[in-house]
CSV table of C-alpha atoms in Angstrom, one decimal:
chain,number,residue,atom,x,y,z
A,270,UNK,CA,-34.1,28.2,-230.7
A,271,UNK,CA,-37.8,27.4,-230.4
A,272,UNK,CA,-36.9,23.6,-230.9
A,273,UNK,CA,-33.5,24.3,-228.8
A,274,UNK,CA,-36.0,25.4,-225.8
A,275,UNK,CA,-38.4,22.3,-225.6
A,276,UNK,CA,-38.7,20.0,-223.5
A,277,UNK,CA,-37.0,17.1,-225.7
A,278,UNK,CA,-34.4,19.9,-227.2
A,279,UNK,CA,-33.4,20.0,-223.3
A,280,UNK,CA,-33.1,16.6,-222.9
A,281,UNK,CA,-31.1,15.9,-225.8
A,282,UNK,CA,-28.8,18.8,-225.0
A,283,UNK,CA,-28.3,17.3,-221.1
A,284,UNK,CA,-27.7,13.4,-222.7
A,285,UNK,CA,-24.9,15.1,-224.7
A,286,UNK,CA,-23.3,16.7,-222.3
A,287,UNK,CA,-23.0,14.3,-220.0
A,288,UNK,CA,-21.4,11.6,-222.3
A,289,UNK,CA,-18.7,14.7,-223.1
A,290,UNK,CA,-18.4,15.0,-219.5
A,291,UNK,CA,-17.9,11.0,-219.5
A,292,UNK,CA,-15.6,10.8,-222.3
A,293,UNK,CA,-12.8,13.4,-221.4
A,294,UNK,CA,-13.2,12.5,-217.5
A,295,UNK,CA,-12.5,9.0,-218.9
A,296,UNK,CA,-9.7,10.2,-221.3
A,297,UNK,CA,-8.1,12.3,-218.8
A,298,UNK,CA,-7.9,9.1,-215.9
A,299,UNK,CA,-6.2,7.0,-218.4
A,300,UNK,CA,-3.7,9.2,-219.0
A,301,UNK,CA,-2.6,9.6,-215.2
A,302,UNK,CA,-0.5,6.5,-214.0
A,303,UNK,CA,-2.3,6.5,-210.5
A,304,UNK,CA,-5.6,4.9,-212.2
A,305,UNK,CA,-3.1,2.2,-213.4
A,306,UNK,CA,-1.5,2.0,-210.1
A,307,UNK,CA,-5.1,1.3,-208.4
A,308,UNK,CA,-5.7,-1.5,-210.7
A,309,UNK,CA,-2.4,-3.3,-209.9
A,310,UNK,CA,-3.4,-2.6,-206.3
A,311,UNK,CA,-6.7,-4.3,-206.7
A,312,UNK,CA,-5.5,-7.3,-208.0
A,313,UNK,CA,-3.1,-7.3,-205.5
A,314,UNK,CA,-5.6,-7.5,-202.6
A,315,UNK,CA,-7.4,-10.2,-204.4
A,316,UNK,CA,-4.6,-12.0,-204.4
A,317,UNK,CA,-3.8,-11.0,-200.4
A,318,UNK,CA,-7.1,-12.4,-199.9
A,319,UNK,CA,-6.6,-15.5,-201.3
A,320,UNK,CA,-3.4,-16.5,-199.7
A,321,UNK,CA,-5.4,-15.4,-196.2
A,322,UNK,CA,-8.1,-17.8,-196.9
A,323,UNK,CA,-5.7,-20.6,-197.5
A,324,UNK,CA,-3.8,-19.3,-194.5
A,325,UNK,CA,-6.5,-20.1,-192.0
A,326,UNK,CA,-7.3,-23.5,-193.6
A,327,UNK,CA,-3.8,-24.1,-192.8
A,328,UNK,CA,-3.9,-22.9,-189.3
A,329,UNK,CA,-7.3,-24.5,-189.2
A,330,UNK,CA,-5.6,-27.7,-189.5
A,331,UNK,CA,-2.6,-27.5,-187.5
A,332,UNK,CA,-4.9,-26.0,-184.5
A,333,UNK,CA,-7.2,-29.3,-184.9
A,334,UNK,CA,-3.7,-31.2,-184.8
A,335,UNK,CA,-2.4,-29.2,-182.2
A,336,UNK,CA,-5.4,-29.9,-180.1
A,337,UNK,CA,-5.7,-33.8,-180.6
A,338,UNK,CA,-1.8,-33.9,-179.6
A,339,UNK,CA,-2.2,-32.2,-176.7
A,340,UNK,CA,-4.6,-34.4,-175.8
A,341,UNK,CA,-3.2,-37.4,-176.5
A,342,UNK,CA,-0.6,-36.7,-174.7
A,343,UNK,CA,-2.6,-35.6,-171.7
A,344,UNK,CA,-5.2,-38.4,-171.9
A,345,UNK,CA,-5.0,-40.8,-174.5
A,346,UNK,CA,-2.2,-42.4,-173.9
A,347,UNK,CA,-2.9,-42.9,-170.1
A,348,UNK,CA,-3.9,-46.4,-168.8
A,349,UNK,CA,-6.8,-44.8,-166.9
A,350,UNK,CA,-8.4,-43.7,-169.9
A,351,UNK,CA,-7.7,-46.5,-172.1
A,352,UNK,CA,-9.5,-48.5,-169.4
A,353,UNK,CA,-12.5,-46.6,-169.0
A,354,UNK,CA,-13.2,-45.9,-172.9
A,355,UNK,CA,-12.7,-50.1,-173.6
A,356,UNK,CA,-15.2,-50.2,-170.3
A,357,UNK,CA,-18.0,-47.7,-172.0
A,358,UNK,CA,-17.6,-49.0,-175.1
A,359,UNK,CA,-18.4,-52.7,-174.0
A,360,UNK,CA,-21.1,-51.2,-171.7
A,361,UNK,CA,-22.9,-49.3,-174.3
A,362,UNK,CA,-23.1,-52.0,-176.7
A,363,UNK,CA,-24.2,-55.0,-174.7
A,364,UNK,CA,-26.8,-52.2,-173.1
A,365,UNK,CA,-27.7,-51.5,-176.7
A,366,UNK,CA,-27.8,-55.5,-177.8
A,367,UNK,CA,-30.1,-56.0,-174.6
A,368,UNK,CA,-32.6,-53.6,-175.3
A,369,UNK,CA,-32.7,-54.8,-178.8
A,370,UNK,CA,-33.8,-58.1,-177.7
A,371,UNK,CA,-35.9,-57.4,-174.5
A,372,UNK,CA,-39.8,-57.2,-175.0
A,373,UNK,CA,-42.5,-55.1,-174.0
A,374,UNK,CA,-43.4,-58.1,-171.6
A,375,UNK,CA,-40.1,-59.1,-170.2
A,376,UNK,CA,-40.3,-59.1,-166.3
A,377,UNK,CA,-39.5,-56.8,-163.4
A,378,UNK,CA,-36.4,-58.1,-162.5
A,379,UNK,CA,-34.9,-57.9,-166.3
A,380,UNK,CA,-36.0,-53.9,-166.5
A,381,UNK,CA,-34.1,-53.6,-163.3
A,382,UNK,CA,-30.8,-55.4,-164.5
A,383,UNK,CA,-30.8,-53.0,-167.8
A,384,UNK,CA,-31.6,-49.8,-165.1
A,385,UNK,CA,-28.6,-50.7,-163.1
A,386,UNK,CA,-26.4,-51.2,-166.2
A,387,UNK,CA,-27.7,-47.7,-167.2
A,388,UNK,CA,-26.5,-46.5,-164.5
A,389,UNK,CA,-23.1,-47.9,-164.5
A,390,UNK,CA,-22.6,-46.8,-167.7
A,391,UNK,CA,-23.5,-43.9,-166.4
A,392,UNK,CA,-21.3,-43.4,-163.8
A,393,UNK,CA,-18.4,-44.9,-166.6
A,394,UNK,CA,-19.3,-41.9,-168.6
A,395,UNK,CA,-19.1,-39.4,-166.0
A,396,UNK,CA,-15.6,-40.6,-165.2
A,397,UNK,CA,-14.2,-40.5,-168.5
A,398,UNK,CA,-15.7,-36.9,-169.1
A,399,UNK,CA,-13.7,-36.1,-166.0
A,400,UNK,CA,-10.6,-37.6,-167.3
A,401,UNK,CA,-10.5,-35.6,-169.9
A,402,UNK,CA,-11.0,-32.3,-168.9
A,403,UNK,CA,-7.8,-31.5,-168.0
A,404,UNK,CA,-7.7,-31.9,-171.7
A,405,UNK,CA,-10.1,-29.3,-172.4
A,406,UNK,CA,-9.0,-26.6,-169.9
A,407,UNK,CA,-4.9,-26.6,-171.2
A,408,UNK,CA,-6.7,-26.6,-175.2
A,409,UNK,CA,-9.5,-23.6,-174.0
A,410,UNK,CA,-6.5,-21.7,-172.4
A,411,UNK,CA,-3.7,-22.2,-175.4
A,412,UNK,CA,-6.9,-21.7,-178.3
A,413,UNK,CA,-7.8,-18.1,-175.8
A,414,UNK,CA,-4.3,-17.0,-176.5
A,415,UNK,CA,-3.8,-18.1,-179.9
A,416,UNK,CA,-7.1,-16.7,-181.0
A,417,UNK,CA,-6.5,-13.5,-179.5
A,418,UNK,CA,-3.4,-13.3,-181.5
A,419,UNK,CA,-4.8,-14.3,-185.2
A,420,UNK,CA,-8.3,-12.3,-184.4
A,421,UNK,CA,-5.3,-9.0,-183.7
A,422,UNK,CA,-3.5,-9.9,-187.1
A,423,UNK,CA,-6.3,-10.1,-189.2
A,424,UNK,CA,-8.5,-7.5,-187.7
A,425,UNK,CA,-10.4,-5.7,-190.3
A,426,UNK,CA,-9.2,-7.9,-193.0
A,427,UNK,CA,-11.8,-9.2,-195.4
A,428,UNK,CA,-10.0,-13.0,-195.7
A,429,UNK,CA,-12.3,-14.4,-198.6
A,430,UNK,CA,-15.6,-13.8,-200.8
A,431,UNK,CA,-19.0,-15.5,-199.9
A,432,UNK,CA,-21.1,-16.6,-202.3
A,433,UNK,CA,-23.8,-15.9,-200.8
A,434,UNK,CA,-25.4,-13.5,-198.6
A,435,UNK,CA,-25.5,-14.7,-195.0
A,436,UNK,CA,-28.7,-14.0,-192.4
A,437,UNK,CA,-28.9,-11.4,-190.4
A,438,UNK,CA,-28.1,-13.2,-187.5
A,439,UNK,CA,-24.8,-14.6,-188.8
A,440,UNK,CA,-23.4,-11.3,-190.5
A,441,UNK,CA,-22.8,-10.6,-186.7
A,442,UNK,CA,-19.7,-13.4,-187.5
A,443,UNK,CA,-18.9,-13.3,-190.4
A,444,UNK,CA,-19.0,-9.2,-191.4
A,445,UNK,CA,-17.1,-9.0,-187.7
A,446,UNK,CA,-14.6,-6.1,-187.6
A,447,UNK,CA,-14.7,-5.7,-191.1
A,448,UNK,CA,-15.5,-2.0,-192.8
A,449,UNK,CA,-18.1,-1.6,-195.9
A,450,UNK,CA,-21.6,-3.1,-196.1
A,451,UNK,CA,-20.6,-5.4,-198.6
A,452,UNK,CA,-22.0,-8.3,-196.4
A,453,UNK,CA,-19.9,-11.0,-198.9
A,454,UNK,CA,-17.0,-9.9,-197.1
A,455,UNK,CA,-15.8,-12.7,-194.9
A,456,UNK,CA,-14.5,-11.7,-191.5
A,457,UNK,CA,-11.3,-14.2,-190.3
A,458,UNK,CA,-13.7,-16.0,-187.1
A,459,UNK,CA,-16.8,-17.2,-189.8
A,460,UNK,CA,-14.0,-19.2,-191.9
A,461,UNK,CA,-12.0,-20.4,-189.1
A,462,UNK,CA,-15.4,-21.9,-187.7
A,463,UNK,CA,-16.4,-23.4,-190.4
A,464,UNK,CA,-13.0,-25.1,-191.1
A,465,UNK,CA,-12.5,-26.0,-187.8
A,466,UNK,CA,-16.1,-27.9,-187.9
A,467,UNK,CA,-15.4,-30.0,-191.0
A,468,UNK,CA,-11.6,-30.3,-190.5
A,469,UNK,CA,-11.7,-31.5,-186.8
A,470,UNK,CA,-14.1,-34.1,-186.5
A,471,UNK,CA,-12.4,-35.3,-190.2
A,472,UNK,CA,-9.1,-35.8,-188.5
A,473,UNK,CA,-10.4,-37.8,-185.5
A,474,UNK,CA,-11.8,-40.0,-187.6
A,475,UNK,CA,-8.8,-40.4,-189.6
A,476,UNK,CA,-6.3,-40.9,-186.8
A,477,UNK,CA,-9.0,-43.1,-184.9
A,478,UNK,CA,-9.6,-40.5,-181.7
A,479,UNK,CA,-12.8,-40.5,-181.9
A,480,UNK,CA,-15.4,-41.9,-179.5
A,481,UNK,CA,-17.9,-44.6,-180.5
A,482,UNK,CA,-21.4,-44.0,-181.6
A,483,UNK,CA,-22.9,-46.4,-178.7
A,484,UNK,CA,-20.9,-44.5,-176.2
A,485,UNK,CA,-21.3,-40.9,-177.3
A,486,UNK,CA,-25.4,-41.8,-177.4
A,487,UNK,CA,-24.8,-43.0,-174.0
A,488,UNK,CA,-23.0,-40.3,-172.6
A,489,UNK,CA,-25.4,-38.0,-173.9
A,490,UNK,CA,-27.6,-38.2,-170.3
A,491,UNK,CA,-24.2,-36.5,-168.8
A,492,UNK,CA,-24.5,-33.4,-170.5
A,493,UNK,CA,-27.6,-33.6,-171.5
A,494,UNK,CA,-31.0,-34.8,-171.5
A,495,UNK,CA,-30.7,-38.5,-171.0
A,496,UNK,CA,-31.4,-40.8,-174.1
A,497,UNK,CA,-35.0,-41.8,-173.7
A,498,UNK,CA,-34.8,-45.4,-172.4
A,499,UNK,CA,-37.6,-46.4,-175.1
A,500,UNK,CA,-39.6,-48.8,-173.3
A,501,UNK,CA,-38.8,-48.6,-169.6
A,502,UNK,CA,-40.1,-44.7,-169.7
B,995,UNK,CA,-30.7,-64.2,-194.6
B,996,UNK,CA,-32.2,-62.8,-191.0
B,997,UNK,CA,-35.7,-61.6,-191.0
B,998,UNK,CA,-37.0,-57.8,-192.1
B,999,UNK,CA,-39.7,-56.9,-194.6
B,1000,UNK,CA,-37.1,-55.4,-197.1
B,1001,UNK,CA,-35.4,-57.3,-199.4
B,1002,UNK,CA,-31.8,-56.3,-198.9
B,1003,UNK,CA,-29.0,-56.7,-201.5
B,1004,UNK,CA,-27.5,-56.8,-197.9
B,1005,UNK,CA,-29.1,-59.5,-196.4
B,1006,UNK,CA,-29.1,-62.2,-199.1
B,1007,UNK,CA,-27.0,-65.6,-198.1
B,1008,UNK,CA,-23.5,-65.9,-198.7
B,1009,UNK,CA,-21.7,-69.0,-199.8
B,1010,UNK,CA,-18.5,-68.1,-196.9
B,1011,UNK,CA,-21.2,-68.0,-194.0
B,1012,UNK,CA,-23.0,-65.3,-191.6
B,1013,UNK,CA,-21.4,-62.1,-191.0
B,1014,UNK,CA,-20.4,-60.5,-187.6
B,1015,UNK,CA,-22.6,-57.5,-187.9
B,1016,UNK,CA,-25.0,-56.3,-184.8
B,1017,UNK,CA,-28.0,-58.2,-186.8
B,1018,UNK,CA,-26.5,-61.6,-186.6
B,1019,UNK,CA,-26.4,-63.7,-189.3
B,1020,UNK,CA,-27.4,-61.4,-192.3
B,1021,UNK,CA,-24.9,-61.6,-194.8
B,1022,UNK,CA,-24.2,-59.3,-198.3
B,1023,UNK,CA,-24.6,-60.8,-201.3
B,1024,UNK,CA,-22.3,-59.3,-204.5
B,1025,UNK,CA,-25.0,-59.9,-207.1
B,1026,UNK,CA,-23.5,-57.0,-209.7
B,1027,UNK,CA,-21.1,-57.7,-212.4
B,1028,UNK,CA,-17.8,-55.8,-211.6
B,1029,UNK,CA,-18.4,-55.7,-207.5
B,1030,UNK,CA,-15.9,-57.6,-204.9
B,1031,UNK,CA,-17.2,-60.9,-203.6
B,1032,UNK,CA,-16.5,-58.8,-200.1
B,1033,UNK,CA,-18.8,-56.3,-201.1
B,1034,UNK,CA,-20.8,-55.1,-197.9
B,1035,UNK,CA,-19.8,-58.7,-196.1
B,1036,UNK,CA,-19.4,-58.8,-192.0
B,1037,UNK,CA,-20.5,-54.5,-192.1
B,1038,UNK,CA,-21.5,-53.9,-188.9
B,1039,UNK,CA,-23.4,-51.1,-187.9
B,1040,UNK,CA,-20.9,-48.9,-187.1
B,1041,UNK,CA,-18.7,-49.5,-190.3
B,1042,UNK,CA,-21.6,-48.7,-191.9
B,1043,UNK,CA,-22.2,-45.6,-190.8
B,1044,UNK,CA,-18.3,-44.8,-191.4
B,1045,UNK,CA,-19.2,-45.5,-194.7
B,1046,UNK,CA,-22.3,-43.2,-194.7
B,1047,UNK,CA,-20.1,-40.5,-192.9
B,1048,UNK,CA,-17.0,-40.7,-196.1
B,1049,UNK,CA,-19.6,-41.1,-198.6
B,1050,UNK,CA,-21.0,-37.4,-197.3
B,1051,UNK,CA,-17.7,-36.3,-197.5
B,1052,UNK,CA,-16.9,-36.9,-200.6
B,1053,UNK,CA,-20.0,-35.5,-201.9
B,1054,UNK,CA,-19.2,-32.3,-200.2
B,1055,UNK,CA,-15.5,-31.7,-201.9
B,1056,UNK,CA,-17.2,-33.0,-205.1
B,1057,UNK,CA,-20.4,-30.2,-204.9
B,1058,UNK,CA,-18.5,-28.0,-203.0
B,1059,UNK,CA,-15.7,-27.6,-206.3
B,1060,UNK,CA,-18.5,-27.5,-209.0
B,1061,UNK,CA,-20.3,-24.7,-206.9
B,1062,UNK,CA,-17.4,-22.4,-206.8
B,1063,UNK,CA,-16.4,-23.0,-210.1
B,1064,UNK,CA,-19.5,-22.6,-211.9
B,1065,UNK,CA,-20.4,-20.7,-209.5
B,1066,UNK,CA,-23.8,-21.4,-208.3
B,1067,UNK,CA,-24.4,-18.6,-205.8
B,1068,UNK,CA,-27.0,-17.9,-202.6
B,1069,UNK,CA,-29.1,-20.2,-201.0
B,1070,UNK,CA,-30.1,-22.2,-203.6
B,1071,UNK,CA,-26.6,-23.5,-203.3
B,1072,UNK,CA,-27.0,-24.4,-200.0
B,1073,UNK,CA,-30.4,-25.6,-200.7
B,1074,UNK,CA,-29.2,-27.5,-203.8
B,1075,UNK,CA,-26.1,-29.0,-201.6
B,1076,UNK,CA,-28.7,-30.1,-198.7
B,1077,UNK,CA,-31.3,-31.7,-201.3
B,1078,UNK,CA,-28.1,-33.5,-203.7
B,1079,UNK,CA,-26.9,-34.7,-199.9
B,1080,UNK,CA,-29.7,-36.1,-198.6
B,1081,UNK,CA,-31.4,-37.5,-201.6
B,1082,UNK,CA,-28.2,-39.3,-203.2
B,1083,UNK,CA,-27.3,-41.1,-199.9
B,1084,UNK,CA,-30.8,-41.6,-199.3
B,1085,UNK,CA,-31.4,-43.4,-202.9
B,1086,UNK,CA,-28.2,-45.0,-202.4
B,1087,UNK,CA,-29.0,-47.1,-198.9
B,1088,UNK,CA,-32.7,-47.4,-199.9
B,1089,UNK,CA,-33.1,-48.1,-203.2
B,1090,UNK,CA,-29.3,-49.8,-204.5
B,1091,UNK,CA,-28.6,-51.6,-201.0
B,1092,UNK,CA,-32.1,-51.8,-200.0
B,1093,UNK,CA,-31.3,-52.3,-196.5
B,1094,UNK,CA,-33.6,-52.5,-193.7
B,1095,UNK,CA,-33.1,-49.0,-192.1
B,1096,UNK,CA,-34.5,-49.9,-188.5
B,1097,UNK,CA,-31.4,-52.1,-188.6
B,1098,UNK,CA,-29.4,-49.2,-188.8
B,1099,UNK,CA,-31.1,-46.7,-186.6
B,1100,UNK,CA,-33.6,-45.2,-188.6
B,1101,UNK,CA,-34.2,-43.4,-191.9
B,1102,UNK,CA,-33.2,-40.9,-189.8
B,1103,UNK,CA,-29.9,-42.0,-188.0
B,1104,UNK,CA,-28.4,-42.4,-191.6
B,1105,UNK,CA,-29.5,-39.2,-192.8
B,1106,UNK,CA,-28.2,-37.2,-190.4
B,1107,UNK,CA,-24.9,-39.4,-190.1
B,1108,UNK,CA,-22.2,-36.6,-190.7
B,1109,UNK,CA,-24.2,-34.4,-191.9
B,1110,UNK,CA,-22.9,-31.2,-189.9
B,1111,UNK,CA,-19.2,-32.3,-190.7
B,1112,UNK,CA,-20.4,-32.6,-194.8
B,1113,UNK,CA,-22.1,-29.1,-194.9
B,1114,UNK,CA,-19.0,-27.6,-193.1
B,1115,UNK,CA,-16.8,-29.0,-195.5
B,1116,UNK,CA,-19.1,-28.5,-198.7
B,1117,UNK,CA,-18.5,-25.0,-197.1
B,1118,UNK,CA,-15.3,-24.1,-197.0
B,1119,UNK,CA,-14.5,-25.7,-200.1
B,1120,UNK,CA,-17.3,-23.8,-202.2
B,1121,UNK,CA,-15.7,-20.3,-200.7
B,1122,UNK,CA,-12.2,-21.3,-201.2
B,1123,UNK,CA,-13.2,-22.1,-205.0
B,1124,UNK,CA,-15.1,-19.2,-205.4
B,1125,UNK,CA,-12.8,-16.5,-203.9
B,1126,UNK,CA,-10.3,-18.0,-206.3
B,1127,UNK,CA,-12.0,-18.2,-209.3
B,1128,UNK,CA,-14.0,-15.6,-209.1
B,1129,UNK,CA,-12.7,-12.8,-206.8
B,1130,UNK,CA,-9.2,-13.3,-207.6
């Protein structure tokens, strides 16, 4: 009884109970078919979840589609703009091959032919931005209505696993709407983002929408800080 | 071949004449057993960088599939991506092509040349591969 009473006796006692307790709770769980039924259920979500993540990829592709063919057929295919992007994209090089070749002691008059083709180019860009924003206001108003409709269906949905744990900053996105701290739990907005940034710019490239490098540096003073014109500032 | 202080594998003469690139009359030069005469020939800079820009993307799927199925996970996957990125292309351009980078922009114009796009895709793929691997 003595030994019983101690402070290891107690112990003991206490480990053995509780791997009793463990074993019948254990014993009595496999026996019930509803233990059984929430593993098939699990592996069903997992695989729920996977066909979700593949889902958005998809609509993350026929969005970037949609968006291109809408506007192509708003402004791509118009004269106007075919004029005005061949214009730029002639400006913006022979801009770039002049300052190239211009030195640090080349006269007034040559700093004030590249400031007035600056300028045209410009005024080139400005134009072509305007062109196509009709573009951009029919794609914001259709990509308002059809996000409102995919954030509704997958509302509360946990789409796919990260693997990794995102900042604070981000788990605003990507834990968005979605119950449980598990902050791996990807929300449906953080994976269309990211598929929309690598799959878009992907298939301009591939179906040859997208602007030049000389004129997307140039256009840059439009909407935002100009391009520093190197040795004229 | 057109002036520089790198020796380019890009800027070596050619036996079929000058290029059309923006740097005039530098030429590429297919000095390796096994490579096409056209090689790099008549790049320009902008085909270039299209080249740069594929070459990112490619490395993305590639990483992005062994990531998810190994599965490397946290940062130092994204750490790993960004450093396996960076320093491949930048080994590749420097040291195998040895071109003249102020030709191109800048150590920094090729570096960050579709970057953003690579990351994004290395992104995607690496959560795709790991939600089915391993979650699923």
């Amino acid at each position: 009884v003595t030994s019983l009473l101690s402070e290891s006796g107690c112990y003991s006692v206490v480990l053995k109970a509780r791997e009793l307790v463990f074993a019948s709770f254990f014993l009595t769980l496999e026996r019930f078919p509803a233990w059984q039924v929430g593993v098939q259920r699990r592996k069903c979500e997992m695989s729920t979840m996977f066909a979700d993540t593949l889902l958005i990829v998809f609509i993350s592709v026929c969005t970037a589609l949609l968006a291109e063919g809408i506007t192509w057929v708003l402004v791509y295919r118009t004269d106007k703009y075919k004029r005005l992007k061949a214009e730029v994209e002639k400006q913006s090089k022979k801009l770039e091959k002049k300052k190239e070749t211009i030195t640090e002691s080349a006269g007034r008059q040559q700093k004030k032919k590249i400031e007035r083709q600056e300028e045209k180019l410009k005024n080139n860009n400005r134009d072509l931005s305007m062109v196509r924003m009709k573009s951009m206001f029919a794609i914001g108003f259709c990509f308002t209505a059809l996000m409102g409709m995919f954030n509704s269906i997958f509302d509360g949905r946990v789409v796919a696993k990260l693997p990794f744990t995102p900042l604070s900053y981000i788990q605003g996105l990507s834990h968005r709407n979605l119950l449980g701290d598990d902050t791996t739990d990807c929300s449906f907005i953080f994976l269309y983002i990211l598929c929309t940034m690598s799959i878009r710019q992907n298939i301009q490239k591939i179906l040859g929408l997208a602007p030049s490098r000389a004129a997307t540096k140039q256009a840059g003073g439009f909407l935002g800080p100009p391009p520093p014109s190197g040795k004229f500032s | 071949a057109a002036g520089g202080g790198k020796r380019s594998r890009l800027s070596r003469s050619w036996p079929t004449g000058p290029s059309k690139s923006l740097s005039g009359a530098r030429c590429c030069g297919a000095t390796r057993p096994g490579r096409t005469r056209t090689g790099f020939c008549n790049l320009g800079q902008d085909e270039f960088l299209d080249v740069i820009y594929w070459f990112r993307q490619i490395i993305a799927v590639v990483l992005g599939v062994i990531w998810g199925v190994l599965p490397l996970r946290g940062f130092l996957g994204i750490a790993g991506f960004c450093l396996i990125n960076a320093g491949v292309l930048y080994l590749y351009f420097s040291n195998y092509l040895q071109i003249d980078e102020e030709e191109y922009g800048g150590t920094w114009e090729l570096t960050k040349e579709g970057f953003m796009t690579s990351f994004a895709l290395f992104m995607v793929i690496w959560i795709i591969f790991y939600t089915a691997i391993h979650y699923d």
